[in-house]
PDB file of C-alpha atoms in Angstrom:
ATOM      1  CA  MET A   1      -9.418  56.467 -77.796  1.00 61.00           C
ATOM      2  CA  ASP A   2      -7.496  53.242 -77.118  1.00 74.00           C
ATOM      3  CA  SER A   3      -6.147  52.402 -80.308  1.00 88.00           C
ATOM      4  CA  SER A   4      -3.629  49.778 -79.088  1.00 91.00           C
ATOM      5  CA  ARG A   5      -5.793  47.791 -77.150  1.00 91.00           C
ATOM      6  CA  CYS A   6      -8.174  47.413 -80.467  1.00 94.00           C
ATOM      7  CA  ILE A   7      -5.264  47.026 -82.379  1.00 94.00           C
ATOM      8  CA  GLU A   8      -4.134  44.030 -80.140  1.00 93.00           C
ATOM      9  CA  LYS A   9      -7.899  42.673 -80.422  1.00 92.00           C
ATOM     10  CA  LEU A  10      -7.945  43.115 -84.309  1.00 95.00           C
ATOM     11  CA  GLU A  11      -4.269  41.156 -84.466  1.00 94.00           C
ATOM     12  CA  LYS A  12      -5.579  38.320 -81.917  1.00 92.00           C
ATOM     13  CA  LYS A  13      -8.502  37.891 -84.447  1.00 91.00           C
ATOM     14  CA  GLY A  14      -6.320  37.739 -87.965  1.00 92.00           C
ATOM     15  CA  VAL A  15      -7.792  41.272 -89.214  1.00 95.00           C
ATOM     16  CA  ARG A  16      -5.456  43.674 -90.519  1.00 96.00           C
ATOM     17  CA  ALA A  17      -5.804  46.860 -88.073  1.00 96.00           C
ATOM     18  CA  THR A  18      -6.429  49.788 -90.516  1.00 97.00           C
ATOM     19  CA  SER A  19      -7.369  53.166 -89.635  1.00 96.00           C
ATOM     20  CA  ILE A  20     -11.000  52.937 -90.365  1.00 97.00           C
ATOM     21  CA  ARG A  21     -11.444  49.495 -88.354  1.00 97.00           C
ATOM     22  CA  ILE A  22      -9.335  50.920 -85.357  1.00 97.00           C
ATOM     23  CA  ILE A  23     -11.598  53.885 -85.183  1.00 97.00           C
ATOM     24  CA  VAL A  24     -14.965  51.231 -85.687  1.00 98.00           C
ATOM     25  CA  LEU A  25     -14.011  49.179 -83.050  1.00 97.00           C
ATOM     26  CA  ASP A  26     -13.008  51.772 -80.577  1.00 96.00           C
ATOM     27  CA  ALA A  27     -16.631  52.704 -80.728  1.00 97.00           C
ATOM     28  CA  LEU A  28     -18.095  49.921 -80.254  1.00 96.00           C
ATOM     29  CA  MET A  29     -15.505  49.185 -77.378  1.00 94.00           C
ATOM     30  CA  SER A  30     -16.389  52.117 -75.743  1.00 93.00           C
ATOM     31  CA  SER A  31     -20.666  52.393 -75.478  1.00 91.00           C
ATOM     32  CA  SER A  32     -22.264  50.990 -73.142  1.00 84.00           C
ATOM     33  CA  ARG A  33     -24.561  49.364 -75.409  1.00 86.00           C
ATOM     34  CA  ALA A  34     -24.923  47.316 -78.519  1.00 90.00           C
ATOM     35  CA  MET A  35     -24.777  49.820 -81.498  1.00 95.00           C
ATOM     36  CA  SER A  36     -26.025  49.516 -84.557  1.00 96.00           C
ATOM     37  CA  LEU A  37     -24.912  50.663 -88.604  1.00 97.00           C
ATOM     38  CA  SER A  38     -26.665  53.401 -87.929  1.00 96.00           C
ATOM     39  CA  ASP A  39     -25.812  54.505 -83.951  1.00 95.00           C
ATOM     40  CA  LEU A  40     -22.102  54.252 -85.698  1.00 97.00           C
ATOM     41  CA  ASP A  41     -22.782  56.083 -88.218  1.00 97.00           C
ATOM     42  CA  THR A  42     -23.949  59.114 -86.163  1.00 96.00           C
ATOM     43  CA  VAL A  43     -21.219  58.418 -83.970  1.00 96.00           C
ATOM     44  CA  LEU A  44     -18.544  58.408 -86.684  1.00 96.00           C
ATOM     45  CA  ASP A  45     -19.457  61.563 -88.391  1.00 91.00           C
ATOM     46  CA  THR A  46     -16.302  61.157 -90.377  1.00 92.00           C
ATOM     47  CA  VAL A  47     -16.464  57.944 -91.272  1.00 95.00           C
ATOM     48  CA  ASP A  48     -18.355  57.099 -94.536  1.00 96.00           C
ATOM     49  CA  LYS A  49     -21.231  54.618 -93.913  1.00 97.00           C
ATOM     50  CA  SER A  50     -19.976  51.912 -96.473  1.00 97.00           C
ATOM     51  CA  SER A  51     -16.435  51.897 -94.717  1.00 98.00           C
ATOM     52  CA  ILE A  52     -18.768  51.156 -90.912  1.00 98.00           C
ATOM     53  CA  PHE A  53     -20.556  48.175 -92.954  1.00 98.00           C
ATOM     54  CA  ARG A  54     -17.531  46.666 -94.432  1.00 98.00           C
ATOM     55  CA  SER A  55     -16.130  46.541 -91.079  1.00 98.00           C
ATOM     56  CA  LEU A  56     -18.322  45.566 -89.416  1.00 98.00           C
ATOM     57  CA  GLU A  57     -18.747  42.216 -92.260  1.00 97.00           C
ATOM     58  CA  VAL A  58     -14.822  41.712 -91.477  1.00 97.00           C
ATOM     59  CA  PHE A  59     -15.544  41.900 -87.603  1.00 96.00           C
ATOM     60  CA  GLU A  60     -18.553  39.536 -87.638  1.00 92.00           C
ATOM     61  CA  LYS A  61     -16.361  36.878 -90.086  1.00 92.00           C
ATOM     62  CA  HIS A  62     -13.633  36.319 -87.695  1.00 92.00           C
ATOM     63  CA  HIS A  63     -15.375  36.998 -84.619  1.00 88.00           C
ATOM     64  CA  VAL A  64     -14.691  40.186 -83.568  1.00 93.00           C
ATOM     65  CA  VAL A  65     -18.145  41.294 -83.124  1.00 92.00           C
ATOM     66  CA  HIS A  66     -21.464  39.269 -82.788  1.00 86.00           C
ATOM     67  CA  SER A  67     -24.938  40.877 -83.906  1.00 89.00           C
ATOM     68  CA  ILE A  68     -28.188  40.807 -82.463  1.00 87.00           C
ATOM     69  CA  ASP A  69     -31.497  40.863 -83.368  1.00 86.00           C
ATOM     70  CA  ASP A  70     -33.252  42.959 -81.348  1.00 84.00           C
ATOM     71  CA  GLY A  71     -36.758  42.336 -83.337  1.00 82.00           C
ATOM     72  CA  THR A  72     -36.399  46.301 -84.560  1.00 85.00           C
ATOM     73  CA  GLY A  73     -35.305  45.502 -88.096  1.00 88.00           C
ATOM     74  CA  SER A  74     -31.436  47.295 -87.033  1.00 90.00           C
ATOM     75  CA  ILE A  75     -29.010  44.890 -86.190  1.00 93.00           C
ATOM     76  CA  LYS A  76     -27.141  45.665 -83.254  1.00 93.00           C
ATOM     77  CA  TYR A  77     -23.296  45.009 -82.963  1.00 93.00           C
ATOM     78  CA  GLU A  78     -21.292  44.122 -79.782  1.00 89.00           C
ATOM     79  CA  VAL A  79     -17.672  42.624 -78.865  1.00 90.00           C
ATOM     80  CA  CYS A  80     -16.988  39.225 -79.032  1.00 85.00           C
ATOM     81  CA  GLU A  81     -14.944  38.865 -75.273  1.00 76.00           C
ATOM     82  CA  GLY A  82     -13.418  35.491 -76.557  1.00 64.00           C
ATOM     83  CA  GLU A  83     -10.226  35.045 -77.814  1.00 62.00           C
ATOM     84  CA  ASP A  84     -10.721  32.757 -80.623  1.00 55.00           C
ATOM     85  CA  GLU A  85     -14.524  32.561 -80.962  1.00 58.00           C
ATOM     86  CA  CYS A  86     -17.371  34.383 -79.504  1.00 61.00           C
ATOM     87  CA  THR A  87     -17.682  32.213 -76.427  1.00 54.00           C
ATOM     88  CA  VAL A  88     -20.648  31.188 -73.979  1.00 50.00           C
ATOM     89  CA  SER A  89     -20.007  34.480 -72.394  1.00 50.00           C
ATOM     90  CA  ASP A  90     -21.206  36.710 -75.094  1.00 55.00           C
ATOM     91  CA  MET A  91     -24.383  34.079 -75.159  1.00 65.00           C
ATOM     92  CA  HIS A  92     -25.709  36.684 -72.365  1.00 72.00           C
ATOM     93  CA  THR A  93     -29.514  38.280 -72.462  1.00 83.00           C
ATOM     94  CA  HIS A  94     -30.255  41.803 -73.903  1.00 86.00           C
ATOM     95  CA  PHE A  95     -32.715  44.111 -72.856  1.00 90.00           C
ATOM     96  CA  TYR A  96     -34.414  46.290 -75.798  1.00 91.00           C
ATOM     97  CA  CYS A  97     -36.129  49.608 -73.987  1.00 92.00           C
ATOM     98  CA  GLU A  98     -39.455  50.134 -75.683  1.00 92.00           C
ATOM     99  CA  LYS A  99     -39.242  54.307 -75.030  1.00 93.00           C
ATOM    100  CA  CYS A 100     -35.524  54.986 -76.165  1.00 91.00           C
ATOM    101  CA  HIS A 101     -34.856  52.163 -78.678  1.00 88.00           C
ATOM    102  CA  ARG A 102     -31.233  50.818 -76.909  1.00 87.00           C
ATOM    103  CA  THR A 103     -30.092  47.637 -76.683  1.00 87.00           C
ATOM    104  CA  TYR A 104     -28.347  46.775 -73.628  1.00 86.00           C
ATOM    105  CA  CYS A 105     -26.154  43.580 -72.551  1.00 80.00           C
ATOM    106  CA  LEU A 106     -27.200  42.451 -69.480  1.00 83.00           C
ATOM    107  CA  LYS A 107     -23.728  39.925 -69.070  1.00 75.00           C
ATOM    108  CA  ASP A 108     -24.601  38.906 -65.414  1.00 80.00           C
ATOM    109  CA  ILE A 109     -28.402  37.340 -66.407  1.00 80.00           C
ATOM    110  CA  GLU A 110     -27.351  34.098 -68.210  1.00 75.00           C
ATOM    111  CA  VAL A 111     -29.662  32.980 -71.185  1.00 76.00           C
ATOM    112  CA  PRO A 112     -31.951  29.848 -70.138  1.00 79.00           C
ATOM    113  CA  VAL A 113     -30.632  26.303 -71.329  1.00 78.00           C
ATOM    114  CA  VAL A 114     -31.973  25.459 -73.998  1.00 80.00           C
ATOM    115  CA  SER A 115     -31.709  21.108 -74.288  1.00 86.00           C
ATOM    116  CA  LEU A 116     -31.743  20.400 -78.321  1.00 90.00           C
ATOM    117  CA  PRO A 117     -32.993  17.245 -79.689  1.00 94.00           C
ATOM    118  CA  GLU A 118     -29.631  14.564 -80.786  1.00 95.00           C
ATOM    119  CA  GLY A 119     -28.498  15.913 -83.526  1.00 94.00           C
ATOM    120  CA  PHE A 120     -29.041  19.393 -83.847  1.00 92.00           C
ATOM    121  CA  GLU A 121     -26.146  21.571 -83.145  1.00 85.00           C
ATOM    122  CA  LEU A 122     -26.034  24.728 -81.211  1.00 77.00           C
ATOM    123  CA  HIS A 123     -24.475  27.723 -82.588  1.00 73.00           C
ATOM    124  CA  SER A 124     -26.222  30.659 -81.239  1.00 70.00           C
ATOM    125  CA  VAL A 125     -28.409  31.957 -78.748  1.00 72.00           C
ATOM    126  CA  ASN A 126     -30.291  35.386 -79.027  1.00 77.00           C
ATOM    127  CA  TYR A 127     -32.119  36.089 -75.787  1.00 83.00           C
ATOM    128  CA  ILE A 128     -34.009  40.115 -75.933  1.00 87.00           C
ATOM    129  CA  VAL A 129     -35.989  40.731 -72.672  1.00 90.00           C
ATOM    130  CA  LYS A 130     -38.136  43.923 -73.489  1.00 93.00           C
ATOM    131  CA  GLY A 131     -39.503  46.884 -71.656  1.00 95.00           C
ATOM    132  CA  ILE A 132     -38.398  50.292 -70.412  1.00 96.00           C
ATOM    133  CA  CYS A 133     -34.360  50.671 -69.348  1.00 93.00           C
ATOM    134  CA  LYS A 134     -33.664  52.154 -65.806  1.00 92.00           C
ATOM    135  CA  ASP A 135     -33.075  55.698 -67.376  1.00 91.00           C
ATOM    136  CA  CYS A 136     -36.180  55.980 -69.371  1.00 94.00           C
ATOM    137  CA  SER A 137     -38.552  55.059 -66.187  1.00 92.00           C
ATOM    138  CA  ARG A 138     -37.076  57.949 -64.197  1.00 89.00           C
ATOM    139  CA  LYS A 139     -38.138  60.101 -66.897  1.00 79.00           C
ATOM    140  CA  PRO A 140     -41.780  61.791 -66.091  1.00 74.00           C
TER     141      PRO A 140
END
């Protein structure tokens, strides 16, 4: 656990760094994939699920994380890279594996540009590609 990195990120976003928030953020930052509330509850078995949920709400409100709706009915969360708001780099492609049900961030694959009509304002992009991940494709 790198609590100093978590504390620094929370303080930059104006979020009080409680012990629970540090634990939740560390789990998200250490993961190679986006995580749901249920994923976090499993990994953080000593932390109450409602405390994890409240932390995620605060994180999303303060742009520490952004949510991903991958169509499974279970919202996933990923740490924002930007200093203030979630940035364009946070608007990247996500891959949902139909076999293991994990959502992966594909940061090197840009979301296609969408030209909105005049008067429309873009706030976020949710671009999900579905298929079988490389780990599952190797399994017999």
